[in-house]
Tab-separated table of C-alpha atoms in Angstrom:
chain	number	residue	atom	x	y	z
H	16	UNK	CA	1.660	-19.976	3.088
H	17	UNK	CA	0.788	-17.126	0.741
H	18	UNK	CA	3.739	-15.989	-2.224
H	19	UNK	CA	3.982	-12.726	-0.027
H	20	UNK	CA	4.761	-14.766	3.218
H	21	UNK	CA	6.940	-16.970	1.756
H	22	UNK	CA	9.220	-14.148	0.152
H	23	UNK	CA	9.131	-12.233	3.338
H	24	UNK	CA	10.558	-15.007	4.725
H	25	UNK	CA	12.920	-15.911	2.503
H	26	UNK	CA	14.520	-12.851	2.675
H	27	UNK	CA	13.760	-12.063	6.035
H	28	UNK	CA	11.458	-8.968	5.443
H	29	UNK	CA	11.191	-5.992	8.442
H	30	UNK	CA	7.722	-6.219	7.793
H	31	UNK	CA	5.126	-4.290	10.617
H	32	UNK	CA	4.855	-7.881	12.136
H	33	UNK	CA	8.767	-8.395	12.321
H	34	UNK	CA	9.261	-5.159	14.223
H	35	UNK	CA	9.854	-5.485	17.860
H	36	UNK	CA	9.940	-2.570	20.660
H	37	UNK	CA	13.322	-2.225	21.529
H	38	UNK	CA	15.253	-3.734	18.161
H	39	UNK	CA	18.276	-0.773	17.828
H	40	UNK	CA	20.561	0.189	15.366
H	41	UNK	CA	24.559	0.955	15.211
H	42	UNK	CA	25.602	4.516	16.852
H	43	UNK	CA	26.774	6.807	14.839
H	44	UNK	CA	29.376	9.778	15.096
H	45	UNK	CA	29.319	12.932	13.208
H	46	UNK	CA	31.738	16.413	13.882
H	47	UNK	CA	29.533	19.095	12.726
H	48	UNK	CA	31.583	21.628	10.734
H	49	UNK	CA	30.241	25.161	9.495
H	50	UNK	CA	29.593	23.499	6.050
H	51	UNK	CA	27.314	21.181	6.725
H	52	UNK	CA	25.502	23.676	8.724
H	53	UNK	CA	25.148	26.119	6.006
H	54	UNK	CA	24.045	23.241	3.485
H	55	UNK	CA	21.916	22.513	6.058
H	56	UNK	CA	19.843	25.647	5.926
H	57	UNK	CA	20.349	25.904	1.962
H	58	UNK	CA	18.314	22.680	1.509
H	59	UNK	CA	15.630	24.477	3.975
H	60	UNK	CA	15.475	27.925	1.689
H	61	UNK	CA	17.229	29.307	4.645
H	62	UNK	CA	18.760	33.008	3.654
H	63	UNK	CA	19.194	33.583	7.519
H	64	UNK	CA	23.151	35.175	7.594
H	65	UNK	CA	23.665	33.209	10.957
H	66	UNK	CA	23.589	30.292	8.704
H	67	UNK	CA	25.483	31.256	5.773
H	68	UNK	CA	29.015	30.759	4.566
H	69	UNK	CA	31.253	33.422	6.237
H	70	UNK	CA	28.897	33.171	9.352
H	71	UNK	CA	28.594	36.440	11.285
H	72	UNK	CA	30.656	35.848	14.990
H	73	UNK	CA	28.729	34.831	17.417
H	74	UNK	CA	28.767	32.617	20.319
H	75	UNK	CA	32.846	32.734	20.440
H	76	UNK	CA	33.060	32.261	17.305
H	77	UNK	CA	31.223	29.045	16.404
H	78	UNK	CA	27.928	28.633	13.698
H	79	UNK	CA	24.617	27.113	15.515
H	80	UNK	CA	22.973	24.752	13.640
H	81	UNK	CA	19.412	24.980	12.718
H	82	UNK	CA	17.279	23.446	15.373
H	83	UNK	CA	15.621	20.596	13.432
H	84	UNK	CA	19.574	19.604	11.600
H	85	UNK	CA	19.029	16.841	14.568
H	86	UNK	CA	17.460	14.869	11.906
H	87	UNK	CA	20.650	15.066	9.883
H	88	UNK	CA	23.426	14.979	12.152
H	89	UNK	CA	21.594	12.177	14.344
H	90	UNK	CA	19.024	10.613	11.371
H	91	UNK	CA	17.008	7.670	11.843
H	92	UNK	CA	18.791	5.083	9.626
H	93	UNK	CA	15.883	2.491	9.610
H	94	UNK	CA	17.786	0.401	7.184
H	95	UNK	CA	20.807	-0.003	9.104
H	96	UNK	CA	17.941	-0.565	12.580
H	97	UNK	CA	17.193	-3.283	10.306
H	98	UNK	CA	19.823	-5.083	9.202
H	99	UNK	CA	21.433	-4.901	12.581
H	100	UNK	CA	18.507	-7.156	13.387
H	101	UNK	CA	19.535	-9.632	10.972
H	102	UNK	CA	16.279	-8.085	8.712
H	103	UNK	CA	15.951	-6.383	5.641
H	104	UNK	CA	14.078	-3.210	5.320
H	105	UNK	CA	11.177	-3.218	2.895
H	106	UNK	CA	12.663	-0.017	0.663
H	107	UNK	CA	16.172	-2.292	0.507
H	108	UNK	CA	14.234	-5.517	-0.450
H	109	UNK	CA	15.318	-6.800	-4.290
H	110	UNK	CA	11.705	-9.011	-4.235
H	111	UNK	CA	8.787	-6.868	-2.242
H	112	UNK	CA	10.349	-3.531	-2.109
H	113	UNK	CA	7.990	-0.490	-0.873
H	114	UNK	CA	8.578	2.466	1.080
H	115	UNK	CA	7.887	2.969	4.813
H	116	UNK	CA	7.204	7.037	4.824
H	117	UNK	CA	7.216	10.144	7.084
H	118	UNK	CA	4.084	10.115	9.183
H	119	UNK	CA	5.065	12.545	12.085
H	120	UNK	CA	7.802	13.424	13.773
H	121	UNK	CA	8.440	15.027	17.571
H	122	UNK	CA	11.818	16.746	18.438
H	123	UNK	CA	13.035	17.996	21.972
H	124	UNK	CA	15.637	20.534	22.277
H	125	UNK	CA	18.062	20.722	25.447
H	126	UNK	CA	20.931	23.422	24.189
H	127	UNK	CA	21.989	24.790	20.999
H	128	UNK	CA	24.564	22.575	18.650
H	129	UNK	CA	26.959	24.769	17.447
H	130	UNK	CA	30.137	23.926	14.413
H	131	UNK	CA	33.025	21.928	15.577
H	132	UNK	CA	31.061	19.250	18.063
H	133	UNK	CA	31.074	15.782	17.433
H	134	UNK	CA	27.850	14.347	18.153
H	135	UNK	CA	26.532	10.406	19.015
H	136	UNK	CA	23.012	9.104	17.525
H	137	UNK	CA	21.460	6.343	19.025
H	138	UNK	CA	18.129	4.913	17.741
H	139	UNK	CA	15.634	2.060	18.524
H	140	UNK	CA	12.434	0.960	17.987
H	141	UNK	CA	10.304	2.999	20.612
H	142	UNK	CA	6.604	1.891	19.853
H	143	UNK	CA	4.107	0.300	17.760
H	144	UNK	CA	0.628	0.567	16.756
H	145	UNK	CA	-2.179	0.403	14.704
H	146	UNK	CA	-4.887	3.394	13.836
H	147	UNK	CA	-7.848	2.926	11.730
H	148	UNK	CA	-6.587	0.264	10.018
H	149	UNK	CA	-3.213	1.688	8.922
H	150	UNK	CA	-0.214	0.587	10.440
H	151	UNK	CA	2.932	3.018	12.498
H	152	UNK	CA	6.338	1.934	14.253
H	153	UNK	CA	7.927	4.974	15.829
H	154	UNK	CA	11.554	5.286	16.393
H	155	UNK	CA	13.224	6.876	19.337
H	156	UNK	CA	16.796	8.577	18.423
H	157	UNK	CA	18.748	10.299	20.763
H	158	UNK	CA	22.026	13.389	19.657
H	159	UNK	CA	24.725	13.266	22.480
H	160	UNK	CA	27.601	15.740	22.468
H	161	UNK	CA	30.942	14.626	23.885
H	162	UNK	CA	30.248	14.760	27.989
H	163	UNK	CA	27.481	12.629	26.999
H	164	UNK	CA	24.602	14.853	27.602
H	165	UNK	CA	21.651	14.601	25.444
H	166	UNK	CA	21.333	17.888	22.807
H	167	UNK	CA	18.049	16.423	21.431
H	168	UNK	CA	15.863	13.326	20.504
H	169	UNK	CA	13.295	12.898	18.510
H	170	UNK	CA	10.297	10.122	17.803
H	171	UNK	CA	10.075	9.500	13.967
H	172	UNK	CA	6.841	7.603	12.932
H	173	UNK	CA	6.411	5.795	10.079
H	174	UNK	CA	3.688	4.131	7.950
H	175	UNK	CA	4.547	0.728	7.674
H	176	UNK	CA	1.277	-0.380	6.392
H	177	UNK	CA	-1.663	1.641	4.734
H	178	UNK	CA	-5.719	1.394	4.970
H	179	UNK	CA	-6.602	4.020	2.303
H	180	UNK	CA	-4.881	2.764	-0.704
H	181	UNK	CA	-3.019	5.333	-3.112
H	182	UNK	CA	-2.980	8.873	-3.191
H	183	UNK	CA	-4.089	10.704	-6.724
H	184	UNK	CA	-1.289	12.639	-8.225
H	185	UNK	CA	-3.178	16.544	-8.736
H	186	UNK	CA	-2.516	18.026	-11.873
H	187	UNK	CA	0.195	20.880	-11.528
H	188	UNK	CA	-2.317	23.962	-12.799
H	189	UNK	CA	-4.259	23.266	-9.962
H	190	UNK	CA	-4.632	26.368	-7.888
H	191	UNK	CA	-2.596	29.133	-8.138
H	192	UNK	CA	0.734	29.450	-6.262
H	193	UNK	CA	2.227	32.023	-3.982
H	194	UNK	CA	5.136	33.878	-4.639
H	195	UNK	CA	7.799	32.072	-2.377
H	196	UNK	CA	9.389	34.151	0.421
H	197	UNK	CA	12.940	32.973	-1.143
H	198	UNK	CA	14.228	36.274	1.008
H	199	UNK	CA	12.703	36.497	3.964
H	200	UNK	CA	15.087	36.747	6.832
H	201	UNK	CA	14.318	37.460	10.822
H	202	UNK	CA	13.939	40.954	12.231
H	203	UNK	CA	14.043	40.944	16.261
H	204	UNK	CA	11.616	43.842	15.961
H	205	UNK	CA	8.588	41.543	14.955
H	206	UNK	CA	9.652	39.027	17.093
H	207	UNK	CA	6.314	37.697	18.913
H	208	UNK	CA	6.895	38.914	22.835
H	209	UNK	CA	5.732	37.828	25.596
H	210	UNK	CA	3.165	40.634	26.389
H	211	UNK	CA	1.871	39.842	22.809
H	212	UNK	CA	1.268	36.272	23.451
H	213	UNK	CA	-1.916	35.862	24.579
H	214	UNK	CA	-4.428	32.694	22.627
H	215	UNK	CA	-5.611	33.211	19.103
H	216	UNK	CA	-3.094	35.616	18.446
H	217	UNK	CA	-1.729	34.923	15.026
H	218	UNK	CA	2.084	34.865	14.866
H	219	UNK	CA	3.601	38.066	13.270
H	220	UNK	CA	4.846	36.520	10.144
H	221	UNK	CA	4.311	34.333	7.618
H	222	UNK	CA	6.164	32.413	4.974
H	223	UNK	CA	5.703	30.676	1.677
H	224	UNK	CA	7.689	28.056	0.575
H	225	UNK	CA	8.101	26.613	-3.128
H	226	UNK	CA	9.545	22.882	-3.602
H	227	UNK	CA	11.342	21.937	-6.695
H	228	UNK	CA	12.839	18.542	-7.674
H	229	UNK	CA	16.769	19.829	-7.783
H	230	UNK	CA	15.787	20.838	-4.150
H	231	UNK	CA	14.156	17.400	-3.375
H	232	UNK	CA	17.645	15.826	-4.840
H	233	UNK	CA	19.836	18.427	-2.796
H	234	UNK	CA	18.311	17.502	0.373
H	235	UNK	CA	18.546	13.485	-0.554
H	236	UNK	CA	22.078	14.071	-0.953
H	237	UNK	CA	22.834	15.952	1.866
H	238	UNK	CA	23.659	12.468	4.340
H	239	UNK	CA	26.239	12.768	7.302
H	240	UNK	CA	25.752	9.130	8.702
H	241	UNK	CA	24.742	5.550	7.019
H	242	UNK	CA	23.939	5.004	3.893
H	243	UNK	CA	23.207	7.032	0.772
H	244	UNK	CA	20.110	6.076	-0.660
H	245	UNK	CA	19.793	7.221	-4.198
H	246	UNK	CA	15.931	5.425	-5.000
H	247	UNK	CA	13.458	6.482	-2.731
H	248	UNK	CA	9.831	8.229	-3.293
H	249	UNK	CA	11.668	11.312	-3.105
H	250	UNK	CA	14.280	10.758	-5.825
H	251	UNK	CA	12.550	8.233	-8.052
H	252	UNK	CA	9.407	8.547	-9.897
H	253	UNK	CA	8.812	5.318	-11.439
H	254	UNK	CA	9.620	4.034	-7.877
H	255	UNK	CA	7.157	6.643	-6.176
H	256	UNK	CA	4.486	6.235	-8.650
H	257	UNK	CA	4.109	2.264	-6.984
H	258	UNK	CA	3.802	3.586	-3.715
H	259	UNK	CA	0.675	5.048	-1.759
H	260	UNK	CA	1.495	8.824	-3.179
H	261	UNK	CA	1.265	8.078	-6.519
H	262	UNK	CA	4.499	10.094	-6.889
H	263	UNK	CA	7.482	11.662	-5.969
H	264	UNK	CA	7.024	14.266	-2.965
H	265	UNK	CA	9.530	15.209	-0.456
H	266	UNK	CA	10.413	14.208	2.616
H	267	UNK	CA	9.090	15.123	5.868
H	268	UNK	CA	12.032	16.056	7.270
H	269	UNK	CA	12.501	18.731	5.136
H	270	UNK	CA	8.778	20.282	5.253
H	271	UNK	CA	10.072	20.168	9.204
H	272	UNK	CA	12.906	22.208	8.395
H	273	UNK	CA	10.768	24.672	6.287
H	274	UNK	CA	8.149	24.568	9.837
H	275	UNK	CA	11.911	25.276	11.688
H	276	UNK	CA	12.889	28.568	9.126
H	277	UNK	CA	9.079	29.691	9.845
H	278	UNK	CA	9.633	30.044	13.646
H	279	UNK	CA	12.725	31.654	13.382
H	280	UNK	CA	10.656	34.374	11.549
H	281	UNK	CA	8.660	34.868	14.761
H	282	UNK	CA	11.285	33.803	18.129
H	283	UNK	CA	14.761	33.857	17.910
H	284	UNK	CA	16.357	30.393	17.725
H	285	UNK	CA	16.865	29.995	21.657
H	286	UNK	CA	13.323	29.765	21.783
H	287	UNK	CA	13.606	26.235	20.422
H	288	UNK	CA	16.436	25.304	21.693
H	289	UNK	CA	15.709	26.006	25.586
H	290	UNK	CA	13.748	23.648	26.327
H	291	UNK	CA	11.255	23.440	23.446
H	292	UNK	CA	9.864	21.038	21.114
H	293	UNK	CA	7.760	20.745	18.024
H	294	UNK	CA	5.763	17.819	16.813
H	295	UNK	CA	4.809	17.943	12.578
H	296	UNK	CA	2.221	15.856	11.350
H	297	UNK	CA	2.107	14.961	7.778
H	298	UNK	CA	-1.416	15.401	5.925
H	299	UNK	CA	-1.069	15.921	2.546
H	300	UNK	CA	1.880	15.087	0.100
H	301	UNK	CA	4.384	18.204	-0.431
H	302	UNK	CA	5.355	17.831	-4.272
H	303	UNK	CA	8.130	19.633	-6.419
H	304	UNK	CA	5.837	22.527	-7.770
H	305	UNK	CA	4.199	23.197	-5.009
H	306	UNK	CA	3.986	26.423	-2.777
H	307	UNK	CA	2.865	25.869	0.628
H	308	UNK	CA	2.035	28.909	3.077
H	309	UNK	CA	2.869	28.658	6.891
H	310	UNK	CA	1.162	30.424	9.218
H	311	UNK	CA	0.167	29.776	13.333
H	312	UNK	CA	-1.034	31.466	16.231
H	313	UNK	CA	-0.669	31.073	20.032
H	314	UNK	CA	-2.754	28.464	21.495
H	315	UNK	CA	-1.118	29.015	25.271
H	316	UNK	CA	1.071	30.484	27.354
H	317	UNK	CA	2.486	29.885	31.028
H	318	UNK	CA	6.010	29.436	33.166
H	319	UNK	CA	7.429	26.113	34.173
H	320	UNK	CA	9.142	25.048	37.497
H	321	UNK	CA	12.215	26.429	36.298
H	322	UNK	CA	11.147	30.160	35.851
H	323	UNK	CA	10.735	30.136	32.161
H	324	UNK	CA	7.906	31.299	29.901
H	325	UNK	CA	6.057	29.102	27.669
H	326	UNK	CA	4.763	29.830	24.581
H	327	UNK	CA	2.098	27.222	22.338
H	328	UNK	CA	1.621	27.977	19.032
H	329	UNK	CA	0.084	25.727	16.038
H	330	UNK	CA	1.058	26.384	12.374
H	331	UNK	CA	-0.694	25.105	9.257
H	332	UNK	CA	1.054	24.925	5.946
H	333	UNK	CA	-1.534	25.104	3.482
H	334	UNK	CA	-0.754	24.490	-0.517
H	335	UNK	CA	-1.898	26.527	-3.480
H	336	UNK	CA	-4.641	24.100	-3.727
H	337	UNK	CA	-6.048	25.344	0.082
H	338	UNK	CA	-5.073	21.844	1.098
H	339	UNK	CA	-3.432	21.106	4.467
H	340	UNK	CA	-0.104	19.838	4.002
H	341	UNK	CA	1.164	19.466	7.427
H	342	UNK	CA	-0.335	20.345	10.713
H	343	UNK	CA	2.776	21.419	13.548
H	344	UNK	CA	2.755	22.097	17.258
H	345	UNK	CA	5.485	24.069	19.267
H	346	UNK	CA	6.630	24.749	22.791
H	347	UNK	CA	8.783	27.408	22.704
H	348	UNK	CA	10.690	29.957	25.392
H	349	UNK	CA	9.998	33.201	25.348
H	350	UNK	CA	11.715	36.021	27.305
């Protein structure tokens, strides 16, 4: 037995082998107040009034959450998956610890999620698998509200093990960044409709985003469920610098939420939330100095069985660099 096996088993590692379809975690409870909603969409750049502190009235009086705030108020919690398996997760270990990060993420939408619910996350191991020699364990979690109907789920995938070795670190004058859109707020008028959406039509708006480290920390912070976890590749350079990025970046749940504030530039926010869904696909590391641009188009259109009209779209965020940073799909209802 190699030193590596024999301290994975000594302390019981959740290594890629030790993962089993179907291993779950504890549920988890949150009641969503009109705080954490407008932290929410502060940690996301979000200057949208529906999601600011006094919120405008609207839907008798309650705040909707951002769509993809299902990764906060249900998150995925793979250390506490773990250790409810009698296993430690590899970023918790005190003798082999590495970081198991972001590598795509699909959410579903059933209804809006508005302040004052109280909302049930359930997560489990949904799948494992290997792809050109890098190793992924996706994670089914599941939002309830209180009649137990199902708000929204999500499958989180994660690298557990990596083929291409370590990222470099670019230096931070390469390329030239945008100016962020730090203002940019929806307008119904240039709202993409229906008669517009026809494929290879690019989507009216588009939106730059700048990342900063107190950001990177804000968003760390912001935790409604399990626990905090204050050393991670987002929050801890020396810590980051050992794992495949070769630095801090931030997390992919919050280059999802900066996808989210893009689409609400070009549907309203029922568009997501009846019925749709968006999958993000990490590429490229998001660090704090960066400014990535978001832009899509419509790749189809067409009704479902239940009368409604379907819009696909596919947005890029590219850096100042012209790299590809993360490469999103989205269903969304239009009309």
């Amino acid at each position: 037995m190699t030193q590596s096996n024999a301290t994975a088993t000594e302390e019981r590692l959740w290594t890629y082998d030790a993962v089993r379809v179907g291993q779950a975690g504890p549920s988890t409870q949150v009641t969503l107040s009109a705080e954490h909603i407008a932290e929410y969409a502060a940690c996301a750049q979000n200057p949208d009034p529906r999601y600011l502190m006094p919120s405008p009235q609207q839907a008798g009086g309650r705040m909707m959450a951002m769509p993809t705030m299902a990764l906060t108020y249900a998150p995925l919690l793979r250390d506490e998956i773990a250790e409810a398996n009698g296993l430690v997760a590899q970023e918790r270990s005190t003798t082999a610890r590495r970081q198991t990060p972001f590598a795509k993420c699909e959410i579903r939408w059933y209804r809006p999620v508005y302040a004052g619910e109280t909302l049930t996350g359930n997560r489990r191991v949904y799948q494992k698998y290997e792809r050109r020699g890098s190793k992924f364990v996706t994670f089914r979690v599941s939002a309830f509200d209180e009649a137990g109907a199902v708000v929204a789920s999500y499958d989180y995938t994660c690298i557990f093990e990596y083929s291409a070795g370590q990222r470099s670190v670019p230096e931070l004058s390469d390329g030239t960044p945008a100016a962020a859109d730090a203002s940019a707020i929806p307008d119904a008028a240039q709202f993409l409709t229906w008669e517009q959406a026809h494929v290879g039509t690019p989507l009216p708006r588009t939106l730059a985003v700048g990342e900063s480290t107190e950001n990177i920390l804000r968003k760390n912070a912001q935790r409604l469920a399990g626990r905090p976890s204050e050393s991670n590749i987002h929050t801890d350079e020396e810590f980051a610098r050992q794992n495949i990025f070769g630095g801090a970046v931030n997390a992919g749940p919050a280059t999802m939420s900066y996808v989210d504030r893009f689409l609400g530039l070009n549907f309203p926010p029922e568009a997501l939330y009846n019925g749709g869904n968006l999958v993000m696909r990490a590429i490229t590391p998001f660090r704090a100095g960066d400014v990535v641009t978001f832009s899509g188009e419509v790749t189809g259109s067409g009704g479902n069985l239940y009368g409604q009209r379907k819009v696909q779209c596919r947005i890029r965020g590219t850096n100042q660099r012209d790299e590809l940073v993360c490469l999103s799909d989205a269903t969304v209802t239009v009309g």
